């Protein structure tokens, strides 16, 4: 059922997005990559995915903080592949500081990339999904879409908002073969989390290993990171026919974080 379909995965040059792009590619889905990075490295990645999965791969450099560019990314996918069947809103950034010290421009950047970009891409992609009578929207939220932590006001607000958006889109598409759901990962060892590990190691004068162990012990009862491959597998499940009636909800992949 995935063969020949087209998926846009935002923020897929790294981390969880790349894990999801690989998982969908392995099913035979053509992929529109997006995200920042060295152009040569991205071209090498595109070539690797083409060979490894025997699918077509395109790339959009769209900046998810720019609504016009988000729409252009969707239009590029329609031009290249004839439509958008699967949309994974994954691009995201983090910044930590107490509310009183949180820079306004960081707040606006996080809301734009982690939340508003999903609104823009869904708005742009839905007409194509409705035309093709099928669609899957998967929003990558977070454990921080369900619970909060200190120093993450913008991120927690954006991820809670993303779960709200997920529910509205699911209701508006409920009587169609288009579904919209979210995945809420806990800690996944990606560059986004590595930076938090590095910052804590430098701040507390501890080793990388100790910093990782403390990060997990604070939130994730399994004491293990979830992996991009595991998140990719859940995204594939949400895109499968088994998930036809899973609508407007979220699946946590968080090692027990939000069970506490
Ligand atoms: P990452 O830093 O490894 O990857 C982020 C990706 O987004 C990269 O491809 C980057 O180029 C892209 N990106 C950043 N800003 C962009 C912009 N303005 N326009 C287009 N692309 C942009 O991070 P990750 O950990 O893989 O995070 C992916 C998603 O998963 C994020 O939404 C994040 O909030 C969420 N998440 C991550 C974790 C975790 O533990 N890593 C946990 C919960 C949720």
Tab-separated table of C-alpha atoms and ligand atoms in Angstrom:
chain	number	residue	atom	x	y	z
A	1	UNK	CA	0.000	0.000	0.000
A	2	UNK	CA	2.983	2.330	0.433
A	3	UNK	CA	4.527	1.716	-2.978
A	4	UNK	CA	4.439	4.778	-5.221
A	5	UNK	CA	2.968	7.010	-2.541
A	6	UNK	CA	4.667	10.316	-1.758
A	7	UNK	CA	5.707	11.484	1.695
A	8	UNK	CA	6.931	14.873	2.854
A	9	UNK	CA	8.959	14.576	6.047
A	10	UNK	CA	9.996	17.946	7.459
A	11	UNK	CA	13.321	18.165	9.267
A	12	UNK	CA	14.467	14.871	7.761
A	13	UNK	CA	18.155	15.650	7.205
A	14	UNK	CA	18.858	14.460	10.761
A	15	UNK	CA	17.606	12.582	13.819
A	16	UNK	CA	14.013	11.409	14.122
A	17	UNK	CA	12.936	12.852	10.748
A	18	UNK	CA	15.630	10.889	8.967
A	19	UNK	CA	14.575	7.751	10.874
A	20	UNK	CA	11.006	8.283	9.656
A	21	UNK	CA	12.121	8.979	6.063
A	22	UNK	CA	14.133	5.736	6.101
A	23	UNK	CA	11.229	3.737	7.548
A	24	UNK	CA	8.807	5.059	4.895
A	25	UNK	CA	11.417	4.595	2.143
A	26	UNK	CA	11.856	0.977	3.231
A	27	UNK	CA	8.124	0.509	2.526
A	28	UNK	CA	8.531	1.837	-1.024
A	29	UNK	CA	7.300	5.392	-0.442
A	30	UNK	CA	8.855	8.211	-2.486
A	31	UNK	CA	10.334	10.797	-0.166
A	32	UNK	CA	10.555	14.584	-0.113
A	33	UNK	CA	13.347	15.372	2.328
A	34	UNK	CA	13.530	18.748	4.058
A	35	UNK	CA	15.832	20.349	6.575
A	36	UNK	CA	19.098	22.176	6.912
A	37	UNK	CA	22.587	20.844	6.351
A	38	UNK	CA	25.536	20.774	4.037
A	39	UNK	CA	24.238	20.555	0.446
A	40	UNK	CA	26.786	17.888	-0.571
A	41	UNK	CA	25.909	15.739	2.455
A	42	UNK	CA	22.197	16.069	1.604
A	43	UNK	CA	22.850	15.034	-2.010
A	44	UNK	CA	24.830	12.028	-0.765
A	45	UNK	CA	21.943	11.133	1.560
A	46	UNK	CA	19.435	11.386	-1.324
A	47	UNK	CA	21.594	9.097	-3.469
A	48	UNK	CA	21.959	6.617	-0.608
A	49	UNK	CA	18.197	6.450	0.026
A	50	UNK	CA	17.467	6.015	-3.700
A	51	UNK	CA	19.800	3.034	-3.932
A	52	UNK	CA	18.929	1.504	-0.574
A	53	UNK	CA	15.136	1.594	-0.983
A	54	UNK	CA	14.673	1.865	-4.747
A	55	UNK	CA	12.416	4.918	-4.346
A	56	UNK	CA	12.457	8.452	-5.698
A	57	UNK	CA	13.877	11.092	-3.410
A	58	UNK	CA	13.571	14.860	-3.739
A	59	UNK	CA	14.671	17.634	-1.383
A	60	UNK	CA	13.139	20.947	-0.365
A	61	UNK	CA	15.341	23.479	1.445
A	62	UNK	CA	12.225	25.237	2.808
A	63	UNK	CA	12.701	27.032	6.110
A	64	UNK	CA	9.816	25.930	8.353
A	65	UNK	CA	9.766	29.334	10.038
A	66	UNK	CA	8.616	30.866	6.703
A	67	UNK	CA	4.971	30.081	5.804
A	68	UNK	CA	5.510	30.877	2.121
A	69	UNK	CA	8.370	28.386	1.913
A	70	UNK	CA	6.288	25.726	3.671
A	71	UNK	CA	3.592	26.079	0.975
A	72	UNK	CA	6.265	25.949	-1.741
A	73	UNK	CA	7.612	22.678	-0.287
A	74	UNK	CA	4.142	21.107	-0.565
A	75	UNK	CA	3.729	22.480	-4.115
A	76	UNK	CA	7.136	21.007	-5.021
A	77	UNK	CA	5.980	17.580	-3.809
A	78	UNK	CA	2.755	17.825	-5.834
A	79	UNK	CA	4.736	18.826	-8.949
A	80	UNK	CA	7.331	16.117	-8.513
A	81	UNK	CA	5.197	13.176	-7.331
A	82	UNK	CA	1.665	14.146	-8.408
A	83	UNK	CA	0.450	14.773	-4.851
A	84	UNK	CA	1.161	14.484	-1.145
A	85	UNK	CA	-0.076	11.238	0.423
A	86	UNK	CA	1.817	11.313	3.704
A	87	UNK	CA	2.829	14.432	5.597
A	88	UNK	CA	5.078	14.113	8.634
A	89	UNK	CA	5.521	17.374	10.539
A	90	UNK	CA	8.754	16.708	12.377
A	91	UNK	CA	11.032	19.756	12.134
A	92	UNK	CA	11.638	21.227	15.542
A	93	UNK	CA	14.082	23.180	17.641
A	94	UNK	CA	14.644	23.723	21.354
A	95	UNK	CA	15.782	26.560	23.564
A	96	UNK	CA	15.910	26.468	27.343
A	97	UNK	CA	15.691	29.391	29.761
A	98	UNK	CA	13.394	30.426	32.611
A	99	UNK	CA	10.331	32.376	31.440
A	100	UNK	CA	11.651	35.733	32.714
A	101	UNK	CA	14.854	35.294	30.706
A	102	UNK	CA	13.350	33.605	27.627
A	103	UNK	CA	14.191	35.763	24.575
A	104	UNK	CA	11.102	36.892	22.652
A	105	UNK	CA	12.700	35.989	19.303
A	106	UNK	CA	13.376	32.409	20.518
A	107	UNK	CA	9.743	32.107	21.605
A	108	UNK	CA	8.574	33.257	18.168
A	109	UNK	CA	11.037	31.000	16.339
A	110	UNK	CA	9.987	27.906	18.313
A	111	UNK	CA	6.265	28.600	17.873
A	112	UNK	CA	6.858	29.179	14.137
A	113	UNK	CA	8.942	26.037	13.493
A	114	UNK	CA	7.429	23.600	16.008
A	115	UNK	CA	3.763	24.615	15.621
A	116	UNK	CA	2.811	27.122	12.900
A	117	UNK	CA	4.719	25.221	10.192
A	118	UNK	CA	2.460	22.201	10.814
A	119	UNK	CA	-0.632	24.385	10.373
A	120	UNK	CA	0.803	25.767	7.100
A	121	UNK	CA	1.840	22.390	5.680
A	122	UNK	CA	-1.466	20.719	6.600
A	123	UNK	CA	-3.434	23.607	5.057
A	124	UNK	CA	-1.369	23.300	1.866
A	125	UNK	CA	-1.397	19.466	1.672
A	126	UNK	CA	-5.033	18.685	2.505
A	127	UNK	CA	-6.462	19.658	-0.926
A	128	UNK	CA	-4.120	17.128	-2.569
A	129	UNK	CA	-5.075	14.418	-0.056
A	130	UNK	CA	-8.778	15.118	-0.579
A	131	UNK	CA	-8.313	14.945	-4.380
A	132	UNK	CA	-6.559	11.578	-4.063
A	133	UNK	CA	-9.073	10.273	-1.460
A	134	UNK	CA	-6.386	9.200	0.968
A	135	UNK	CA	-3.975	10.831	3.337
A	136	UNK	CA	-1.951	10.434	6.482
A	137	UNK	CA	-0.756	13.305	8.647
A	138	UNK	CA	1.647	12.446	11.457
A	139	UNK	CA	2.750	15.232	13.765
A	140	UNK	CA	5.850	14.675	15.862
A	141	UNK	CA	4.948	16.189	19.209
A	142	UNK	CA	6.745	15.118	22.401
A	143	UNK	CA	6.261	13.952	25.961
A	144	UNK	CA	6.339	17.737	26.352
A	145	UNK	CA	3.041	17.846	24.440
A	146	UNK	CA	1.476	16.052	27.423
A	147	UNK	CA	3.431	17.234	30.456
A	148	UNK	CA	5.765	20.130	31.221
A	149	UNK	CA	9.318	20.718	32.394
A	150	UNK	CA	10.949	23.894	33.658
A	151	UNK	CA	12.852	26.183	31.243
A	152	UNK	CA	10.967	24.938	28.157
A	153	UNK	CA	8.020	27.366	27.969
A	154	UNK	CA	8.007	27.835	24.187
A	155	UNK	CA	8.669	24.170	23.390
A	156	UNK	CA	6.012	22.872	25.805
A	157	UNK	CA	3.480	25.453	24.569
A	158	UNK	CA	4.203	24.561	20.919
A	159	UNK	CA	3.959	20.796	21.508
A	160	UNK	CA	0.722	21.092	23.512
A	161	UNK	CA	-0.588	23.268	20.660
A	162	UNK	CA	0.460	20.674	18.105
A	163	UNK	CA	-1.662	18.043	19.880
A	164	UNK	CA	-4.617	20.459	19.782
A	165	UNK	CA	-4.090	21.042	16.070
A	166	UNK	CA	-3.884	17.266	15.547
A	167	UNK	CA	-7.332	16.809	17.123
A	168	UNK	CA	-8.984	19.575	15.078
A	169	UNK	CA	-7.589	18.268	11.778
A	170	UNK	CA	-8.678	14.730	12.722
A	171	UNK	CA	-12.235	15.962	13.317
A	172	UNK	CA	-12.328	17.964	10.080
A	173	UNK	CA	-11.192	14.873	8.119
A	174	UNK	CA	-13.114	12.299	10.189
A	175	UNK	CA	-15.500	11.295	7.392
A	176	UNK	CA	-12.737	10.802	4.865
A	177	UNK	CA	-9.856	8.325	4.418
A	178	UNK	CA	-7.476	10.981	5.743
A	179	UNK	CA	-6.203	10.634	9.293
A	180	UNK	CA	-4.212	12.930	11.538
A	181	UNK	CA	-2.357	11.717	14.628
A	182	UNK	CA	0.709	12.531	16.687
A	183	UNK	CA	3.664	10.677	18.127
A	184	UNK	CA	5.019	11.791	21.509
A	185	UNK	CA	8.630	10.676	21.882
A	186	UNK	CA	10.517	10.832	25.156
A	187	UNK	CA	14.306	11.187	24.998
A	188	UNK	CA	15.764	10.118	21.652
A	189	UNK	CA	19.533	10.540	21.251
A	190	UNK	CA	19.687	13.031	18.365
A	191	UNK	CA	21.662	16.268	17.830
A	192	UNK	CA	18.784	18.171	19.519
A	193	UNK	CA	19.198	16.172	22.746
A	194	UNK	CA	22.989	15.871	22.443
A	195	UNK	CA	23.166	19.654	22.825
A	196	UNK	CA	21.237	19.441	26.110
A	197	UNK	CA	23.591	16.655	27.276
A	198	UNK	CA	26.637	18.770	26.329
A	199	UNK	CA	25.227	21.860	28.073
A	200	UNK	CA	24.488	19.928	31.286
A	201	UNK	CA	27.927	18.235	31.219
A	202	UNK	CA	29.650	21.624	30.864
A	203	UNK	CA	27.420	23.299	33.489
A	204	UNK	CA	27.815	20.547	36.113
A	205	UNK	CA	31.424	19.543	35.284
A	206	UNK	CA	30.479	15.901	34.597
A	207	UNK	CA	31.264	13.383	31.836
A	208	UNK	CA	29.071	12.796	28.769
A	209	UNK	CA	28.055	9.379	30.132
A	210	UNK	CA	27.101	10.817	33.512
A	211	UNK	CA	25.161	13.617	31.823
A	212	UNK	CA	23.223	11.095	29.672
A	213	UNK	CA	22.501	8.909	32.716
A	214	UNK	CA	21.192	11.916	34.692
A	215	UNK	CA	19.013	13.079	31.783
A	216	UNK	CA	17.379	9.644	31.542
A	217	UNK	CA	17.079	9.149	35.310
A	218	UNK	CA	15.265	12.468	35.673
A	219	UNK	CA	12.430	11.639	33.238
A	220	UNK	CA	12.554	8.277	31.467
A	221	UNK	CA	11.909	5.256	33.745
A	222	UNK	CA	13.260	2.720	31.218
A	223	UNK	CA	16.650	4.499	31.517
A	224	UNK	CA	17.071	3.897	27.788
A	225	UNK	CA	16.757	6.267	24.851
A	226	UNK	CA	14.056	5.610	22.261
A	227	UNK	CA	15.536	5.407	18.749
A	228	UNK	CA	14.726	7.133	15.436
A	229	UNK	CA	14.088	3.629	14.010
A	230	UNK	CA	11.402	2.985	16.654
A	231	UNK	CA	9.718	6.325	15.959
A	232	UNK	CA	9.906	5.527	12.228
A	233	UNK	CA	8.170	2.185	12.799
A	234	UNK	CA	5.335	3.877	14.712
A	235	UNK	CA	4.941	6.430	11.907
A	236	UNK	CA	4.691	3.569	9.376
A	237	UNK	CA	2.038	1.913	11.576
A	238	UNK	CA	0.008	5.153	11.704
A	239	UNK	CA	0.182	5.263	7.901
A	240	UNK	CA	-0.974	1.658	7.513
A	241	UNK	CA	-4.552	0.465	7.007
A	242	UNK	CA	-4.500	-1.015	10.540
A	243	UNK	CA	-4.601	2.610	11.722
A	244	UNK	CA	-7.574	3.685	9.557
A	245	UNK	CA	-9.668	4.395	12.663
A	246	UNK	CA	-6.917	5.879	14.786
A	247	UNK	CA	-7.809	9.546	14.612
A	248	UNK	CA	-6.860	12.632	16.585
A	249	UNK	CA	-4.785	10.853	19.172
A	250	UNK	CA	-1.156	10.440	20.104
A	251	UNK	CA	1.113	7.468	20.701
A	252	UNK	CA	3.771	7.895	23.373
A	253	UNK	CA	7.184	6.324	22.778
A	254	UNK	CA	8.730	7.622	25.973
A	255	UNK	CA	10.069	4.755	28.091
A	256	UNK	CA	7.332	5.400	30.652
A	257	UNK	CA	7.968	9.175	31.052
A	258	UNK	CA	4.280	10.182	31.029
A	259	UNK	CA	3.049	7.129	32.955
A	260	UNK	CA	4.446	8.676	36.135
B	1	LIG	P1	17.371	17.180	15.181
B	1	LIG	O1	17.967	18.467	15.622
B	1	LIG	O2	18.228	15.971	15.061
B	1	LIG	O3	16.632	17.360	13.790
B	1	LIG	C1	15.843	18.486	13.525
B	1	LIG	C2	15.618	18.560	12.051
B	1	LIG	O4	14.825	19.723	11.808
B	1	LIG	C3	16.908	18.735	11.232
B	1	LIG	O5	16.758	18.058	10.010
B	1	LIG	C4	16.964	20.236	11.014
B	1	LIG	O6	17.714	20.604	9.859
B	1	LIG	C5	15.486	20.529	10.841
B	1	LIG	N1	15.157	21.918	11.070
B	1	LIG	C6	15.440	22.713	12.116
B	1	LIG	N2	14.968	23.952	11.915
B	1	LIG	C7	14.366	23.936	10.699
B	1	LIG	C8	13.702	24.905	9.927
B	1	LIG	N3	13.552	26.166	10.342
B	1	LIG	N4	13.231	24.546	8.707
B	1	LIG	C9	13.382	23.279	8.242
B	1	LIG	N5	13.999	22.320	8.936
B	1	LIG	C10	14.487	22.647	10.156
B	1	LIG	O7	16.152	16.944	16.197
B	1	LIG	P2	15.299	15.650	16.547
B	1	LIG	O8	15.606	15.300	17.960
B	1	LIG	O9	15.390	14.625	15.498
B	1	LIG	O10	13.847	16.303	16.577
B	1	LIG	C11	12.874	16.061	15.599
B	1	LIG	C12	11.511	16.336	16.188
B	1	LIG	O11	11.274	15.434	17.259
B	1	LIG	C13	11.360	17.743	16.784
B	1	LIG	O12	10.079	18.247	16.491
B	1	LIG	C14	11.512	17.499	18.268
B	1	LIG	O13	10.841	18.468	19.016
B	1	LIG	C15	10.866	16.142	18.397
B	1	LIG	N6	11.254	15.422	19.600
B	1	LIG	C16	12.540	15.053	19.811
B	1	LIG	C17	12.855	14.365	20.961
B	1	LIG	C18	14.254	13.893	21.255
B	1	LIG	O14	14.490	13.401	22.364
B	1	LIG	N7	15.188	13.985	20.343
B	1	LIG	C19	11.875	14.074	21.907
B	1	LIG	C20	10.576	14.478	21.657
B	1	LIG	C21	10.271	15.153	20.489
